Amino acid sequence: MRGQPRGRRWLALLMGLLALGLVAVLQQPPLLAGSSTAAPEAGGRELVLESMQVQALVLRSGAVALQETIRARFEGAPWQGLLRSIPVISRAPGGAAHRLGLQMRSITAADGTPYRSESSLQEGERRLRIFIPNAAGSTRTAVLRYRVEHAIRFGSDHDEFYWNVTGSDRQVPIEQAGATIVLPLGSRGIRAAAYTGTSGSASADAAVTISGNEVRVETTRPLQWNEGLTVAVAFDKGIVREPGGLERAGQWLLANWIVLLPLLACALMLMLWHLWGRDPQQRAIQVLYEPPAGLAPAEAGALIDDAVDGRDLMATLVDLAIRGYLMIERTSAGGLFLPPRYRFTLLRATQHWGPELRPFEHGLLGALFPIGRVGEAVRSEDLENSFYTHVPGLKQQVQQALIARQCFRHWPQTIRRVYWLIAGVVLGLGPPLAPWLELQFGFGPLLSISSLALTAAAIAGIGWLMPRRTQQGMRLLEQVRGYGEFIARVDRDRIDRTLLTPEQFERGLPYAMAFGLSRRWSEAFAAVVTSPPRWYAGEFDADGFGGDLDRFCSSTAQVLQSAPRSSSSGSGFGGGGGVGGGFGGGSVGGF
């Protein structure tokens, strides 16, 4: 009971707000200054079109010359003139746009006196503000002359002029409307239909007369708000020149220019790649028998494929073991569904990590052995779902090392991400831009979204090729590839001519791992490396050591980079005609 007065007060307040809103709505003026006789404006201000007559001359070239004669009665004051909008872009079948190609010639009074006018292109329409002096309280006539280039529809058995004479999106009535369509001399098979009413209506409250090459249409009743007159005139083919395939393609591309965006994006991206994305010319590769001086295995692997991956980190781990910083011990061979297990033991305390260590090598040791005491050990299974937090920093340190050596000006993945970001923005603009593009240019949503998607694909695809090496980076890459050729081609003939030693095996093993060739490298040294290296403990098989290293590389790299899973919860004939169909239309009003 205590809440009832408060409820009544809220109800009264709500009813008051609704009443105020209703009053505000009722006091709003119409969308256009003109109104119908059924709803004249306050103070008697009203616009009525006494007559709207259109004369259309169809030319053999396919163009149509049109003249609109609009007789308007301006009642009350003030009035400045007429508003006329003519659609110039319409939707063609399949979601493409059709551009009418309108050229305005003149806007005059009945006696030929020019009227001042303002023209703008908005939402696919040519919008005209026609200033008529002393319009208030008078009846004035405006004559619009213009030409359209692409208003003829070419069918398989007939051609057609399908024209919305008055438009059906008006807020003013028309007392009388009509059209006269004049076809070229000699036209045959002429037939015509007229439609009246609101948009989509197939009513025919109009008289149609065909005399020779001329078709006359007159309405038999006034047209009220949002009612219009549409005329369809068909005639045999061969009277009007039909554009050829190349001309049609040009017209289509001009009207649907958005399909050119992917080609323009490709051209622009290829130009950028030619200027800034091409690698320096690579010289002939010469086989090298020693790794490039001063280049770590991880740096060599990253230089080849422009990426720092788990294989490069494993090559660094083995390289550090060979150099005496840690011991690698296989504690379990694994099984069909279980990876092998390893234990890593630190052999040098932190204070003995010499200056020869590169930042990423120092970072890898520090991440594995945070205490830094001799004998500190960590199992590979203990690193699962925890070590991954260190991986991005280690990769970045390898990248910075190559940039410091002036192999790249910017890291390739960074450049690629920039272009992928641009491509993502273009792709993301598709859905929100599609309605606006449809409104402004008549493009179907599928056409707009697919064109922007292809543009994004061009940017992302060619953007992948944009990173480039410097001259110094290319010279160093030649050496890396030369040493990679030696590792890849180690065969019996080369073994017979080369003195292979355990030291040479250990020197090249980290590079072979970075290149993905550890099995081949180990098999080539099977006769030389017959006992486990000093940095490796566990079951050892000289013939299968390369396979063990491959499994170590893949399984341990997967463990180090593993992260815990996060929780996630038509035509005017054949029954398809009607008011508003065809070209033309728009609206007429006053201001």
XYZ file of C-alpha atoms in Angstrom:
591
model
C 0.000 0.000 0.000
C 2.897 2.334 0.668
C 4.077 2.037 -2.958
C 0.732 2.860 -4.548
C 0.988 6.699 -4.475
C 4.510 6.490 -5.898
C 3.248 4.156 -8.650
C 0.480 6.610 -9.461
C 2.979 9.459 -9.659
C 5.191 7.469 -12.082
C 2.118 6.586 -14.173
C 1.049 10.210 -14.302
C 4.559 11.301 -15.263
C 4.694 8.687 -18.025
C 1.292 9.746 -19.391
C 2.421 13.365 -19.353
C 5.565 12.557 -21.309
C 3.554 10.593 -23.867
C 1.165 13.515 -24.256
C 4.039 15.960 -24.776
C 5.601 13.607 -27.340
C 2.292 13.328 -29.221
C 1.923 17.120 -29.314
C 5.492 17.483 -30.575
C 4.881 14.936 -33.332
C 1.652 16.592 -34.415
C 3.408 19.954 -34.634
C 6.230 18.633 -36.874
C 6.076 19.888 -40.485
C 5.889 17.413 -43.378
C 9.107 16.031 -44.871
C 8.657 18.200 -47.969
C 7.180 21.634 -48.136
C 4.440 20.480 -50.518
C 1.511 18.408 -49.265
C -1.578 16.844 -50.736
C -5.028 18.354 -50.766
C -5.933 15.854 -48.066
C -3.431 17.294 -45.633
C -2.635 20.961 -46.410
C -0.037 22.732 -44.314
C -0.943 25.040 -41.485
C -1.785 28.490 -42.779
C -2.985 27.161 -46.163
C 0.504 26.582 -47.563
C 0.094 23.901 -50.229
C 1.720 22.678 -53.443
C -0.237 20.889 -56.163
C 1.076 19.760 -59.530
C -1.659 20.599 -62.007
C 0.159 18.780 -64.762
C 3.338 16.800 -65.406
C 4.019 15.925 -69.024
C 7.095 14.098 -70.341
C 8.244 13.948 -73.955
C 10.839 11.280 -74.717
C 12.650 11.038 -78.047
C 14.361 7.670 -78.460
C 17.413 8.036 -80.691
C 18.908 5.327 -82.884
C 22.131 5.632 -80.891
C 20.329 4.308 -77.812
C 20.239 7.637 -76.019
C 16.941 9.269 -75.041
C 16.266 13.022 -75.057
C 13.654 13.978 -72.461
C 11.646 17.091 -71.719
C 9.598 17.425 -68.536
C 6.945 20.127 -68.347
C 5.782 20.634 -64.755
C 2.913 23.043 -64.034
C 2.785 23.733 -60.294
C 0.302 25.713 -58.188
C 1.887 27.331 -55.127
C -0.760 28.238 -52.574
C 0.088 30.310 -49.542
C 3.527 31.647 -48.684
C 6.467 31.493 -48.672
C 7.592 29.396 -51.670
C 10.961 29.542 -53.408
C 10.522 26.915 -56.102
C 10.488 23.214 -56.919
C 12.513 20.224 -55.806
C 13.109 17.517 -58.419
C 15.109 14.347 -57.920
C 15.939 11.915 -60.746
C 17.575 8.542 -59.983
C 20.798 8.160 -61.967
C 21.977 4.885 -60.410
C 19.746 1.864 -60.088
C 20.195 -1.774 -59.116
C 20.645 -4.229 -61.976
C 20.062 -7.995 -61.632
C 22.745 -9.786 -59.650
C 23.440 -6.864 -57.318
C 25.355 -4.764 -59.840
C 24.621 -1.083 -60.388
C 23.293 0.514 -63.571
C 24.296 4.095 -64.291
C 21.778 6.086 -66.315
C 24.276 8.595 -67.736
C 22.133 11.710 -67.237
C 23.181 15.019 -68.784
C 21.111 18.038 -67.760
C 20.673 20.494 -70.670
C 18.454 23.305 -69.394
C 15.834 24.353 -66.834
C 13.575 27.159 -67.998
C 10.148 28.722 -67.701
C 7.498 28.001 -70.336
C 8.695 30.969 -72.397
C 12.322 29.827 -72.313
C 13.513 32.117 -69.528
C 16.232 30.250 -67.593
C 15.591 29.404 -63.980
C 18.430 29.441 -61.480
C 19.029 25.973 -60.079
C 21.307 24.052 -57.757
C 22.317 20.485 -58.487
C 23.798 17.767 -56.281
C 24.323 14.030 -56.429
C 23.033 12.297 -53.300
C 22.077 8.707 -52.618
C 22.184 7.788 -56.299
C 19.917 10.672 -57.358
C 20.428 13.946 -59.209
C 18.737 16.425 -56.887
C 17.677 19.787 -58.297
C 16.556 22.921 -56.469
C 14.760 25.069 -59.035
C 14.315 28.667 -57.919
C 11.116 30.213 -59.324
C 10.693 33.969 -58.755
C 7.429 35.130 -57.168
C 6.186 31.556 -56.836
C 4.042 32.134 -53.754
C 0.324 32.371 -54.554
C 0.791 31.664 -58.251
C 0.880 28.935 -60.888
C 4.240 28.471 -62.614
C 5.645 26.136 -65.228
C 9.137 24.632 -65.257
C 10.604 22.878 -68.284
C 13.501 20.466 -67.705
C 15.486 19.191 -70.683
C 18.019 16.413 -70.238
C 19.482 13.394 -71.979
C 20.083 9.876 -70.720
C 22.499 7.474 -72.380
C 21.582 4.046 -70.990
C 17.795 3.970 -70.597
C 17.044 1.311 -73.245
C 16.776 -2.296 -72.156
C 17.916 -4.826 -74.728
C 16.154 -8.177 -74.587
C 16.524 -11.355 -76.586
C 13.488 -10.745 -78.816
C 12.677 -7.052 -78.303
C 14.084 -3.789 -76.988
C 12.282 -1.630 -74.462
C 11.994 1.876 -73.061
C 10.719 1.410 -69.499
C 10.344 4.790 -67.786
C 8.972 5.998 -64.452
C 7.361 9.241 -65.617
C 6.414 10.943 -62.366
C 8.157 9.010 -59.639
C 6.147 7.391 -56.852
C 8.021 8.895 -53.890
C 6.252 12.259 -53.719
C 4.470 14.190 -51.033
C 2.387 16.213 -53.519
C -0.570 15.212 -55.731
C -0.645 15.405 -59.539
C -3.960 16.315 -61.164
C -2.940 15.215 -64.644
C 0.098 13.252 -65.892
C 1.077 12.015 -69.309
C 3.912 11.023 -71.591
C 4.698 11.043 -75.285
C 7.341 8.601 -76.497
C 8.632 9.051 -80.031
C 10.567 6.127 -81.507
C 12.862 6.279 -84.554
C 11.159 6.225 -87.931
C 10.570 2.731 -89.199
C 10.080 1.191 -85.748
C 8.132 -2.058 -85.897
C 6.301 -4.258 -83.453
C 5.449 -1.362 -81.173
C 3.462 -2.216 -78.060
C 2.966 -0.213 -74.889
C 1.674 -0.524 -71.347
C 1.044 2.009 -68.588
C 0.818 1.499 -64.825
C -0.557 3.801 -62.132
C -0.745 3.749 -58.359
C 1.711 3.231 -55.552
C 5.052 1.478 -55.998
C 4.609 -2.043 -57.357
C 1.007 -1.488 -58.443
C -0.100 -3.021 -61.767
C -3.222 -0.830 -62.073
C -3.682 0.837 -65.431
C -5.716 4.015 -64.893
C -4.325 5.541 -68.071
C -5.187 5.721 -71.757
C -2.543 4.418 -74.179
C -2.536 5.396 -77.864
C -0.091 4.153 -80.508
C 0.107 6.158 -83.722
C 2.901 5.329 -86.151
C 6.137 5.621 -84.247
C 4.560 7.623 -81.411
C 3.069 6.422 -78.147
C 0.847 8.705 -76.049
C -0.168 8.000 -72.458
C -2.565 10.052 -70.295
C -3.810 9.284 -66.792
C -7.572 8.978 -66.337
C -7.589 10.078 -62.710
C -5.494 12.298 -60.433
C -2.454 10.805 -58.737
C -2.360 11.211 -54.965
C 0.559 11.030 -52.544
C 3.159 8.422 -53.537
C 1.212 7.434 -56.645
C 2.944 7.520 -59.986
C 2.790 6.791 -63.689
C 5.157 4.329 -65.355
C 5.292 3.605 -69.088
C 6.778 0.592 -70.908
C 7.223 0.744 -74.688
C 8.597 -2.285 -76.525
C 9.683 -2.527 -80.162
C 11.453 -4.951 -82.471
C 15.199 -5.318 -82.294
C 17.436 -3.610 -84.798
C 15.831 -0.173 -84.529
C 18.175 1.118 -81.809
C 21.881 0.377 -81.888
C 22.721 -2.206 -79.274
C 26.123 -1.686 -77.620
C 28.779 -4.321 -78.275
C 30.394 -6.500 -75.659
C 33.348 -4.182 -75.094
C 31.110 -1.131 -74.770
C 28.795 -2.974 -72.375
C 31.783 -4.016 -70.291
C 32.987 -0.414 -70.155
C 29.550 0.821 -69.090
C 29.317 -1.903 -66.481
C 32.744 -1.130 -65.046
C 31.966 2.595 -64.963
C 28.768 1.923 -63.026
C 30.336 -0.756 -60.802
C 33.756 0.770 -60.240
C 34.053 -0.975 -56.885
C 35.050 -4.190 -58.693
C 38.191 -2.383 -59.836
C 39.376 -1.873 -56.258
C 41.108 -5.297 -56.074
C 42.940 -4.606 -59.355
C 43.960 -1.141 -58.184
C 45.127 -2.603 -54.872
C 47.190 -5.228 -56.734
C 48.734 -2.567 -58.973
C 49.575 -0.320 -56.025
C 51.006 -3.153 -53.933
C 53.108 -4.441 -56.844
C 54.459 -0.943 -57.378
C 55.362 -0.695 -53.686
C 56.987 -4.135 -53.840
C 58.992 -3.117 -56.918
C 60.212 0.023 -55.178
C 60.792 -1.179 -51.620
C 59.985 -4.871 -51.289
C 62.390 -6.702 -53.600
C 65.435 -8.410 -52.140
C 68.814 -7.469 -53.599
C 69.953 -9.723 -56.426
C 71.219 -13.039 -55.125
C 74.498 -14.257 -56.545
C 75.342 -17.864 -57.398
C 75.502 -20.043 -54.265
C 78.899 -21.541 -53.514
C 79.132 -24.502 -51.161
C 80.826 -23.647 -47.850
C 82.289 -26.246 -45.507
C 82.156 -24.084 -42.380
C 79.305 -22.052 -40.902
C 79.387 -18.269 -41.439
C 81.697 -16.665 -38.905
C 79.961 -15.036 -35.948
C 76.462 -16.177 -36.933
C 74.575 -18.262 -34.366
C 72.467 -21.248 -35.513
C 69.217 -19.540 -34.527
C 70.219 -16.439 -36.503
C 71.065 -18.573 -39.535
C 67.729 -20.390 -39.381
C 65.771 -17.160 -38.963
C 67.662 -15.519 -41.822
C 66.565 -18.258 -44.231
C 62.804 -18.133 -43.618
C 62.375 -14.690 -42.014
C 60.951 -16.270 -38.869
C 62.175 -17.442 -35.455
C 60.531 -20.777 -34.644
C 60.878 -23.559 -32.085
C 63.476 -25.318 -34.203
C 65.770 -22.302 -33.899
C 65.394 -22.303 -30.108
C 66.232 -26.035 -29.954
C 69.292 -25.429 -32.112
C 70.368 -22.780 -29.601
C 69.805 -25.193 -26.702
C 71.967 -27.878 -28.320
C 74.605 -25.294 -29.250
C 74.797 -24.186 -25.604
C 75.106 -27.819 -24.528
C 77.952 -28.383 -26.995
C 79.684 -25.275 -25.630
C 79.529 -26.738 -22.108
C 76.743 -24.748 -20.476
C 74.321 -27.603 -19.824
C 73.782 -31.346 -20.088
C 70.895 -32.904 -22.020
C 69.701 -36.274 -20.723
C 66.922 -38.402 -22.163
C 65.015 -39.870 -19.249
C 62.261 -41.610 -21.201
C 62.055 -42.806 -24.792
C 58.327 -42.157 -24.893
C 55.826 -44.330 -26.674
C 53.252 -44.391 -29.421
C 51.263 -41.530 -27.937
C 53.813 -40.210 -25.413
C 56.690 -37.881 -26.306
C 60.206 -38.596 -25.070
C 61.200 -36.888 -21.819
C 64.414 -35.020 -21.076
C 66.226 -33.439 -18.171
C 68.437 -30.376 -18.540
C 71.216 -29.813 -16.005
C 73.171 -26.575 -15.660
C 76.976 -27.020 -15.814
C 78.058 -23.396 -15.366
C 76.868 -21.011 -12.693
C 75.438 -17.673 -13.700
C 78.614 -15.775 -12.742
C 80.530 -17.866 -15.274
C 78.306 -17.106 -18.192
C 80.844 -15.331 -20.317
C 80.412 -12.265 -22.522
C 80.436 -14.530 -25.572
C 76.805 -15.336 -24.848
C 74.357 -13.465 -27.025
C 71.321 -11.871 -25.354
C 68.928 -14.586 -26.533
C 71.343 -17.323 -25.376
C 71.634 -15.654 -21.991
C 67.847 -15.306 -21.877
C 67.283 -18.988 -22.741
C 69.636 -20.165 -19.992
C 68.105 -17.758 -17.497
C 64.590 -18.919 -18.318
C 65.547 -22.598 -17.933
C 67.656 -22.142 -14.797
C 66.350 -19.170 -12.794
C 68.528 -19.968 -9.752
C 71.698 -20.260 -11.831
C 73.581 -22.769 -9.631
C 75.681 -25.625 -10.973
C 73.690 -28.833 -10.898
C 70.314 -27.103 -11.127
C 68.080 -29.372 -13.205
C 64.714 -29.047 -14.875
C 62.594 -31.679 -16.580
C 60.945 -31.073 -19.924
C 57.534 -31.998 -18.510
C 57.980 -29.304 -15.822
C 58.273 -26.678 -18.557
C 54.983 -27.564 -20.173
C 52.370 -24.785 -19.968
C 54.796 -22.477 -18.167
C 57.879 -21.795 -20.292
C 55.799 -20.355 -23.162
C 55.772 -16.932 -21.475
C 59.507 -16.604 -22.210
C 59.293 -17.599 -25.877
C 58.131 -14.235 -27.375
C 60.979 -12.386 -25.656
C 63.567 -14.922 -26.849
C 62.305 -14.684 -30.408
C 62.408 -10.913 -30.256
C 66.035 -11.017 -29.081
C 66.972 -13.158 -32.110
C 65.177 -10.673 -34.356
C 67.002 -7.740 -32.757
C 70.320 -9.543 -33.246
C 69.716 -9.820 -37.001
C 68.573 -6.207 -37.236
C 71.699 -5.153 -35.308
C 73.771 -7.027 -37.903
C 71.920 -4.897 -40.515
C 70.394 -7.937 -42.211
C 66.966 -6.230 -42.125
C 65.900 -2.651 -41.595
C 62.694 -3.843 -39.963
C 61.730 -7.330 -38.920
C 59.738 -9.024 -41.710
C 56.859 -10.161 -39.516
C 56.379 -6.597 -38.285
C 56.060 -5.329 -41.849
C 53.688 -8.148 -42.732
C 51.521 -7.397 -39.702
C 51.168 -3.781 -40.840
C 49.807 -4.880 -44.198
C 47.635 -7.539 -42.570
C 46.237 -4.870 -40.269
C 45.403 -2.683 -43.278
C 43.827 -5.697 -44.991
C 41.842 -6.474 -41.849
C 40.515 -2.921 -41.690
C 39.461 -3.073 -45.370
C 37.805 -6.440 -44.817
C 36.054 -5.238 -41.664
C 34.678 -2.184 -43.478
C 32.730 -4.408 -45.870
C 29.569 -5.109 -43.828
C 29.142 -1.600 -42.349
C 29.938 0.128 -45.666
C 27.679 -2.084 -47.790
C 24.389 -0.282 -46.931
C 25.963 3.129 -47.586
C 27.468 1.982 -50.900
C 24.093 0.555 -51.896
C 22.386 3.833 -51.058
C 24.935 6.056 -52.778
C 25.985 3.980 -55.779
C 23.474 1.151 -56.102
C 25.963 -1.661 -55.443
C 24.477 -4.844 -54.060
C 25.779 -5.839 -50.609
C 27.368 -9.030 -51.986
C 29.184 -7.081 -54.706
C 30.524 -4.523 -52.221
C 31.603 -7.040 -49.591
C 33.230 -9.405 -52.104
C 35.120 -6.539 -53.798
C 36.438 -5.278 -50.474
C 37.323 -8.851 -49.465
C 39.355 -9.324 -52.670
C 41.017 -5.956 -52.049
C 41.976 -7.092 -48.561
C 43.301 -10.379 -49.984
C 45.481 -8.486 -52.477
C 46.914 -6.282 -49.726
C 47.578 -9.221 -47.410
C 48.962 -11.491 -50.138
C 51.397 -9.036 -51.673
C 52.108 -7.600 -48.227
C 53.573 -11.010 -47.338
C 56.254 -10.397 -49.990
C 57.044 -6.843 -48.896
C 59.839 -7.470 -46.337
C 63.276 -7.231 -47.870
C 66.812 -7.954 -46.798
C 69.606 -5.435 -47.009
C 72.656 -5.930 -49.198
C 74.555 -7.125 -46.146
C 71.698 -9.459 -45.233
C 71.659 -10.950 -48.742
C 75.430 -11.539 -48.704
C 75.125 -13.278 -45.349
C 72.170 -15.324 -46.596
C 74.304 -16.519 -49.508
C 76.837 -17.871 -47.018
C 74.124 -19.539 -44.936
C 72.667 -21.207 -48.004
C 76.123 -22.257 -49.100
C 76.691 -24.000 -45.766
C 73.172 -25.434 -45.972
C 74.107 -26.934 -49.357
C 77.068 -28.674 -47.718
C 74.858 -30.099 -44.957
C 72.166 -31.199 -47.416
C 74.636 -32.842 -49.807
C 76.751 -34.809 -47.344
C 76.873 -38.185 -49.111
C 79.282 -41.092 -49.478
C 81.293 -39.424 -52.251
C 81.796 -36.267 -50.198
C 82.613 -38.312 -47.094
C 85.294 -40.146 -49.051
C 86.860 -36.816 -49.991
C 86.346 -35.032 -46.661
C 87.895 -35.744 -43.309
C 84.924 -35.980 -40.967
C 85.555 -35.606 -37.225
C 83.413 -35.507 -34.088
C 84.363 -31.858 -33.698
C 83.061 -31.110 -37.170
C 79.852 -32.994 -36.340
C 79.255 -30.931 -33.211
C 80.158 -27.695 -34.973
C 77.571 -28.266 -37.683
C 74.863 -30.041 -35.694
C 73.063 -26.923 -34.350
C 72.975 -25.438 -37.865
C 71.670 -28.721 -39.269
C 68.894 -28.616 -36.646
C 68.053 -25.017 -37.567
C 67.918 -26.052 -41.243
C 65.782 -29.142 -40.489
C 68.583 -31.501 -41.601
C 69.733 -33.027 -38.294
C 68.842 -36.604 -39.319
C 70.825 -36.386 -42.546
C 73.782 -34.766 -40.773
C 73.815 -37.445 -38.061
C 73.567 -40.287 -40.588
C 76.576 -38.897 -42.448
C 78.637 -38.996 -39.220
C 77.340 -42.368 -37.960
C 80.704 -43.980 -38.577
C 82.552 -41.180 -36.769
C 80.279 -40.512 -33.770
C 80.118 -44.003 -32.192
C 79.666 -42.935 -28.588
C 77.358 -40.360 -26.994
C 78.710 -36.795 -26.992
C 79.848 -35.449 -23.636
C 76.831 -33.127 -23.470
C 74.283 -35.929 -24.028
C 73.301 -38.675 -21.590
C 70.914 -41.559 -21.947
C 70.421 -44.454 -24.316
C 72.538 -43.905 -27.430
C 72.424 -45.519 -30.864
C 74.826 -44.136 -33.451
C 72.565 -45.097 -36.352
C 69.438 -43.696 -34.707
C 70.936 -40.605 -33.084
C 69.663 -38.380 -35.895
C 66.119 -39.609 -35.335
C 66.502 -39.041 -31.600
C 67.567 -35.462 -32.288
C 64.586 -34.930 -34.560
C 62.233 -36.182 -31.852
C 64.051 -34.064 -29.266
C 63.696 -30.994 -31.453
C 60.007 -31.447 -32.232
C 58.829 -32.655 -28.825
C 60.825 -30.184 -26.733
C 59.940 -27.244 -28.980
C 56.294 -28.174 -28.594
C 56.653 -28.386 -24.822
C 58.449 -25.044 -24.521
C 55.816 -23.248 -26.581
C 52.752 -24.989 -25.134
C 50.268 -22.748 -23.352
C 47.374 -23.780 -21.078
C 43.956 -23.745 -22.672
C 41.751 -20.868 -21.658
C 38.159 -21.524 -20.641
C 35.403 -20.295 -22.972
C 31.834 -20.330 -22.396
C 12.757 -7.138 -64.901
C 10.810 -6.129 -67.828
C 7.666 -3.979 -68.165
C 5.838 -6.810 -69.998
C 4.983 -10.427 -69.264
C 3.418 -9.779 -65.853
C 6.517 -8.179 -64.341
C 5.601 -4.537 -64.895
C 4.331 -2.048 -62.391
C 4.607 1.450 -61.011
C 8.164 2.365 -60.056
C 9.748 -0.142 -62.434
C 12.215 0.783 -65.131
C 14.428 3.847 -65.158
C 13.513 7.394 -64.212
C 11.216 8.160 -61.314
C 12.392 10.139 -58.311
C 10.160 12.759 -56.788
C 8.791 16.273 -57.164
C 8.176 18.711 -54.339
C 8.554 22.299 -53.295
C 10.673 24.379 -50.964
